[in-house]
Coordinates of C-alpha atoms and ligand atoms in Angstrom, one line a residue:
M1 CA 25.9 148.2 199.4
K2 CA 29.0 149.1 197.3
K3 CA 30.1 145.5 197.8
R4 CA 27.0 144.1 196.6
F5 CA 27.1 146.2 193.6
L6 CA 30.6 145.0 193.1
S7 CA 29.7 141.3 192.9
T8 CA 26.6 142.3 190.8
I9 CA 29.3 143.4 188.2
A10 CA 31.0 140.4 188.2
I11 CA 27.8 138.1 188.0
A12 CA 26.4 140.5 185.3
G13 CA 29.7 140.5 183.7
A14 CA 29.5 136.5 183.4
A15 CA 25.9 136.8 182.6
A16 CA 25.8 139.1 179.9
V17 CA 26.4 136.8 176.8
A18 CA 23.4 134.6 177.9
L19 CA 20.7 137.0 179.2
S20 CA 18.1 136.3 177.5
A21 CA 18.5 132.3 177.7
C22 CA 18.8 133.0 181.8
S23 CA 15.7 134.0 183.2
S24 CA 14.6 130.8 184.3
D25 CA 14.4 132.2 188.1
A26 CA 13.3 135.7 187.5
D27 CA 10.6 136.7 189.6
P28 CA 8.8 139.7 188.7
G29 CA 6.8 140.0 191.9
A30 CA 10.4 139.7 194.2
S31 CA 12.0 142.4 196.0
G32 CA 15.2 144.2 195.1
S33 CA 17.5 141.5 197.3
A34 CA 16.4 138.5 195.3
G35 CA 18.0 139.6 192.3
A36 CA 21.7 139.5 191.5
A37 CA 22.7 138.8 195.3
G38 CA 20.5 136.4 195.7
G39 CA 20.1 132.7 194.4
G40 CA 20.9 132.4 190.4
G41 CA 22.5 135.6 190.4
D42 CA 21.5 136.1 186.6
V43 CA 18.6 138.3 187.4
I44 CA 19.3 142.2 186.8
T45 CA 17.0 144.0 189.3
V46 CA 15.6 147.4 188.3
G47 CA 13.7 150.3 190.2
F48 CA 12.1 152.5 187.8
A49 CA 10.7 155.5 189.4
Q50 CA 8.2 156.6 186.3
T51 CA 6.6 160.1 186.4
G52 CA 3.1 158.9 186.5
S53 CA 0.2 158.3 183.8
E54 CA -0.7 162.2 182.8
S55 CA -0.6 161.7 178.9
G56 CA -1.1 158.9 175.8
W57 CA 2.8 159.5 175.6
R58 CA 3.8 158.4 179.1
S59 CA 1.0 155.0 178.3
A60 CA 3.4 153.9 175.4
N61 CA 6.7 155.0 177.3
T62 CA 5.4 152.7 180.1
D63 CA 4.5 150.0 177.9
S64 CA 7.8 150.3 176.0
M65 CA 9.7 150.1 179.2
K66 CA 7.8 147.5 181.2
A67 CA 8.2 145.5 177.6
A68 CA 12.1 145.9 177.8
F69 CA 12.6 145.6 181.4
S70 CA 10.7 141.8 181.3
A71 CA 12.1 138.9 183.4
E72 CA 12.6 137.1 179.5
N73 CA 15.0 139.8 179.1
G74 CA 16.7 138.7 182.6
F75 CA 15.3 141.7 184.5
D76 CA 13.5 141.8 187.7
L77 CA 11.4 145.4 187.2
I78 CA 10.3 147.0 190.2
F79 CA 7.7 149.9 188.8
N80 CA 6.9 153.1 190.5
A81 CA 4.6 155.6 188.9
A82 CA 4.5 159.1 191.1
D83 CA 1.4 160.7 190.0
N84 CA 3.4 163.8 189.2
D85 CA 4.4 164.4 192.6
T86 CA 7.9 165.2 192.5
A87 CA 8.3 164.5 196.5
A88 CA 6.6 161.1 196.2
Q89 CA 9.1 160.3 193.1
I90 CA 12.3 161.3 195.1
Q91 CA 10.5 159.1 197.8
A92 CA 10.4 156.2 195.4
V93 CA 13.8 156.7 193.9
R94 CA 15.2 156.2 198.2
G95 CA 13.1 153.4 198.7
F96 CA 15.0 151.8 195.9
I97 CA 18.3 152.7 197.3
N98 CA 17.2 151.2 200.5
Q99 CA 16.3 147.9 198.6
G100 CA 19.7 147.5 197.3
V101 CA 18.2 147.4 193.6
D102 CA 21.1 146.8 191.0
A103 CA 20.2 149.8 188.9
I104 CA 17.8 152.9 189.1
V105 CA 15.8 154.0 186.2
I106 CA 14.1 157.6 186.7
A107 CA 12.0 159.4 184.4
P108 CA 12.5 162.7 186.4
I109 CA 9.2 164.8 186.5
V110 CA 11.0 168.2 187.0
E111 CA 14.8 169.3 186.4
D112 CA 15.7 170.5 189.7
G113 CA 16.3 168.8 193.0
W114 CA 18.0 165.6 192.3
D115 CA 21.1 166.1 193.4
D116 CA 20.8 164.7 197.1
V117 CA 19.3 161.7 196.2
L118 CA 21.4 161.1 193.2
G119 CA 24.0 161.5 195.4
E120 CA 22.9 158.7 197.9
A121 CA 22.5 156.5 195.1
K122 CA 26.2 157.3 194.0
D123 CA 27.4 156.5 197.3
A124 CA 25.4 153.3 197.6
G125 CA 27.1 152.2 194.4
I126 CA 24.0 152.0 192.4
P127 CA 23.9 153.5 188.9
V128 CA 21.1 155.4 187.8
I129 CA 20.1 155.7 184.2
L130 CA 17.5 158.8 183.3
E131 CA 15.4 158.2 180.6
D132 CA 12.9 160.6 179.0
R133 CA 13.1 164.0 181.0
T134 CA 16.7 165.3 182.0
V135 CA 17.7 166.8 185.4
S136 CA 19.5 170.2 186.1
A137 CA 22.1 168.2 188.3
A138 CA 25.9 167.5 187.7
D139 CA 26.2 164.8 185.2
D140 CA 28.5 162.5 187.2
L141 CA 25.5 161.8 189.4
Y142 CA 24.1 159.6 186.5
A143 CA 25.5 157.0 184.5
A144 CA 23.6 158.1 181.2
W145 CA 20.4 159.3 179.7
V146 CA 18.3 158.2 176.7
G147 CA 15.4 160.3 175.6
D148 CA 14.3 163.4 172.9
D149 CA 15.6 166.6 172.0
F150 CA 13.0 168.9 173.3
K151 CA 14.7 172.0 172.2
A152 CA 14.7 170.5 168.8
E153 CA 10.9 169.7 168.9
G154 CA 9.9 173.3 170.1
T155 CA 12.0 175.0 167.3
T156 CA 10.6 172.6 164.5
A157 CA 7.0 173.4 165.8
G158 CA 7.9 177.3 166.0
E159 CA 9.1 176.9 162.7
W160 CA 6.3 175.8 161.4
A161 CA 4.5 178.7 163.3
A162 CA 6.7 181.0 161.6
T163 CA 6.2 179.7 158.5
T164 CA 3.0 179.6 158.4
F165 CA 2.0 182.9 160.1
G166 CA 4.9 185.1 160.7
D167 CA 4.0 187.9 158.3
T168 CA 0.7 188.0 159.6
A169 CA -0.5 189.5 163.2
T170 CA -1.5 186.8 165.4
K171 CA -2.1 186.0 168.6
M172 CA -1.1 183.1 170.3
V173 CA -1.8 181.2 173.7
V174 CA 0.4 178.2 174.6
L175 CA -0.3 175.2 176.9
E176 CA 2.7 174.6 178.8
G177 CA 3.8 171.2 180.1
T178 CA 4.6 170.4 183.6
T179 CA 6.0 173.4 185.1
G180 CA 9.7 173.0 185.9
S181 CA 10.1 170.1 183.7
A182 CA 12.7 169.5 181.0
P183 CA 9.9 169.4 177.9
A184 CA 8.1 172.4 178.9
N185 CA 11.1 174.4 179.4
D186 CA 13.1 173.6 176.5
R187 CA 10.1 173.1 174.2
A188 CA 9.4 176.6 175.3
A189 CA 12.7 178.1 174.4
G190 CA 13.1 176.5 171.1
F191 CA 9.5 177.5 169.8
D192 CA 10.1 181.3 171.5
E193 CA 13.5 181.5 169.4
A194 CA 12.1 180.1 166.2
I195 CA 9.0 182.8 166.4
A196 CA 11.4 185.9 167.4
G197 CA 11.1 188.5 165.1
T198 CA 7.9 187.5 163.3
K199 CA 4.3 189.0 164.1
I200 CA 3.2 186.0 166.5
E201 CA 2.3 187.8 169.6
K202 CA 2.3 185.3 172.9
I203 CA -1.0 186.4 174.6
D204 CA -0.9 184.1 177.3
S205 CA 0.8 181.0 178.8
L206 CA -0.6 178.7 181.2
T207 CA 0.4 175.0 182.3
G208 CA -2.3 172.2 181.7
D209 CA 0.5 169.7 183.2
F210 CA 0.7 168.0 179.9
T211 CA -3.3 166.4 180.7
R212 CA -6.3 166.7 178.6
D213 CA -8.1 167.8 181.1
G214 CA -5.6 170.5 182.0
G215 CA -5.6 171.6 178.6
K216 CA -9.1 171.8 178.5
S217 CA -9.8 173.8 181.2
V218 CA -6.8 175.9 180.4
M219 CA -8.1 176.8 176.9
E220 CA -11.6 177.4 178.5
G221 CA -10.0 180.5 180.9
F222 CA -8.6 181.7 177.5
L223 CA -11.5 181.7 175.3
Q224 CA -13.6 183.3 178.3
K225 CA -10.6 186.0 179.0
Y226 CA -9.9 186.9 175.0
G227 CA -12.9 185.2 173.1
V228 CA -13.0 182.9 169.8
D229 CA -12.1 185.9 167.6
G230 CA -8.8 186.9 170.1
I231 CA -6.9 183.8 169.7
D232 CA -5.3 182.6 166.3
L233 CA -3.2 180.0 167.3
V234 CA -2.7 177.2 170.2
F235 CA 0.5 176.0 171.0
A236 CA 0.3 172.9 173.0
H237 CA 3.1 171.4 174.4
N238 CA 1.7 167.9 174.1
D239 CA -1.0 166.3 172.1
D240 CA -3.3 165.6 174.8
M241 CA -3.4 169.2 176.0
A242 CA -4.2 170.0 172.1
L243 CA -7.0 167.3 172.2
G244 CA -8.4 169.0 175.6
A245 CA -8.1 172.3 173.5
I246 CA -10.1 171.2 170.7
E247 CA -12.9 170.4 173.0
A248 CA -13.1 173.4 174.7
I249 CA -13.0 175.4 171.1
E250 CA -15.7 173.2 170.0
A251 CA -18.0 174.0 173.0
A252 CA -17.4 177.7 172.5
G253 CA -19.0 177.2 169.1
A254 CA -15.6 177.9 166.7
T255 CA -13.9 175.3 164.4
P256 CA -10.4 173.8 165.8
G257 CA -8.1 173.8 163.0
K258 CA -9.7 176.5 160.8
D259 CA -10.8 179.3 163.5
I260 CA -8.1 178.7 165.8
Q261 CA -5.1 176.7 164.4
I262 CA -3.4 174.4 166.7
V263 CA 0.4 173.0 166.4
S264 CA 1.4 170.5 169.3
I265 CA 4.0 167.8 169.9
D266 CA 4.4 164.2 170.7
G267 CA 2.5 162.3 167.6
V268 CA 0.7 159.8 169.5
H269 CA -2.4 157.9 168.1
D270 CA -5.3 160.4 168.8
G271 CA -3.5 163.5 168.2
M272 CA -2.1 162.1 164.6
Q273 CA -6.3 161.2 164.3
A274 CA -6.8 164.9 165.2
L275 CA -4.5 166.0 162.7
V276 CA -5.5 163.5 159.8
D277 CA -9.5 164.7 161.2
G278 CA -7.9 168.9 160.3
K279 CA -8.2 169.8 164.1
I280 CA -4.9 169.9 164.5
N281 CA -2.8 171.9 162.2
Y282 CA 0.8 170.5 162.6
I283 CA 2.4 167.7 165.1
V284 CA 6.1 167.4 166.0
E285 CA 6.6 163.7 167.1
C286 CA 8.4 162.9 170.3
N287 CA 9.4 159.2 170.4
P288 CA 8.3 157.5 173.5
L289 CA 9.8 153.7 172.6
L290 CA 12.7 154.2 174.9
G291 CA 12.5 151.0 176.8
E292 CA 14.9 149.0 174.7
Q293 CA 17.6 151.5 174.8
A294 CA 17.1 151.9 178.5
A295 CA 17.5 148.4 178.9
S296 CA 20.6 148.0 177.0
L297 CA 22.2 151.1 178.9
V298 CA 21.4 149.5 182.1
K299 CA 23.0 146.1 181.3
S300 CA 26.1 148.0 179.8
V301 CA 26.5 150.6 182.7
I302 CA 26.1 147.3 185.2
A303 CA 28.6 145.2 182.9
G304 CA 31.3 147.9 183.4
D305 CA 30.9 148.8 179.8
T306 CA 31.5 152.6 178.6
V307 CA 28.4 153.9 177.7
E308 CA 27.3 157.4 175.7
K309 CA 26.3 160.0 178.2
Q310 CA 23.4 160.9 176.2
T311 CA 21.3 158.9 173.6
F312 CA 19.0 161.0 171.4
A313 CA 15.6 159.2 169.5
V314 CA 15.1 160.4 166.1
D315 CA 11.8 162.6 165.7
E316 CA 9.5 163.6 162.7
A317 CA 7.0 166.1 162.2
F318 CA 4.0 165.7 160.5
D319 CA 1.5 167.7 158.6
Q320 CA -2.0 166.3 157.7
A321 CA -1.1 164.7 154.6
A322 CA 1.9 162.7 156.2
A323 CA -0.2 162.1 159.3
E324 CA -2.6 160.4 156.8
A325 CA 0.3 158.2 155.2
A326 CA 1.8 157.6 158.8
L327 CA -1.2 156.5 160.8
P328 CA -1.5 153.1 159.9
D329 CA 2.0 152.0 160.9
R330 CA 2.3 153.7 163.9
K331 CA 2.9 151.8 167.1
Y332 CA 1.8 154.1 169.8
Ligands
GYE401 O1 5.6 164.5 175.5 C1 4.2 164.3 177.4 C2 4.4 163.5 178.6 O2 8.5 163.9 179.3 C3 8.7 163.9 176.7 O3 5.8 164.0 179.0 C4 7.7 163.6 177.8 C5 6.3 164.6 178.0 C6 5.4 164.1 176.7 O4 3.5 163.8 179.6 O5 3.4 163.9 176.7

């Protein structure tokens, strides 16, 4: 395996200058062994272990990754979506190692539990690039990470809440992302720090797993427990859960954005539309268009170039007027 990786470096190095022009024998359906070790030697075989398809953000991220890791760009992409099942995702990565792919890209569902399989990839000489979420494993077990600053997103959302509600007694519920995931952990931490010392009281917090259905059913439970008048503010860790909460609030006979205000994170099209419509009050962006940066990291790592260990995407934040101005040009 190691030997094959070394030959890949040599081949990729020679091909690096002309990658976009030599995709003629790329075969998207081929298995890992048909890549750099096989015939033409100009194709980089990449196994991508995606989390699943839980949200609008995820769809945009998958599209961006598939577009960047295309045959035209010199890649043979083996795509796996784990349906939010952490064991299945680790299994997929082991499968890529067994296939002898040239590189592995992972969007890790949760932070913990990666040490063993990342160690196996390292022993096999297969570089790993993380995209989107981070892991708690030692950083010498992967080559690089590209994604968004989840803690800063939480802080920005919390600062909006502190400015809007800070001096008024406010009952807040939280719709958490997938338990143990980096964005759920970091967004919660950033938000909590930003509202510390204000009169915002977190009365409840449960996971809705980053899905619209999850957000809806958790919000239904909160409304049953506290009543429409017992909740002033919802912090949703992503837009999809905020959209589910909107359905629950409307079904309870209240007006989202007025009776109960909502702040969320992502900035996907449906979320931004809800902000324009006044049903969400503030959105912090999380850019899902990470494909090109991830693909360029893979090429650099395979070519033996030194790369940045961490690359952060740039995120904005939107109130209603900003969302109205931005919506026509949004790419996702
Ligand atoms: O915010 C959410 C998705 O990991 C940043 O995952 C990503 C998050 C995103 O399901 O919508």
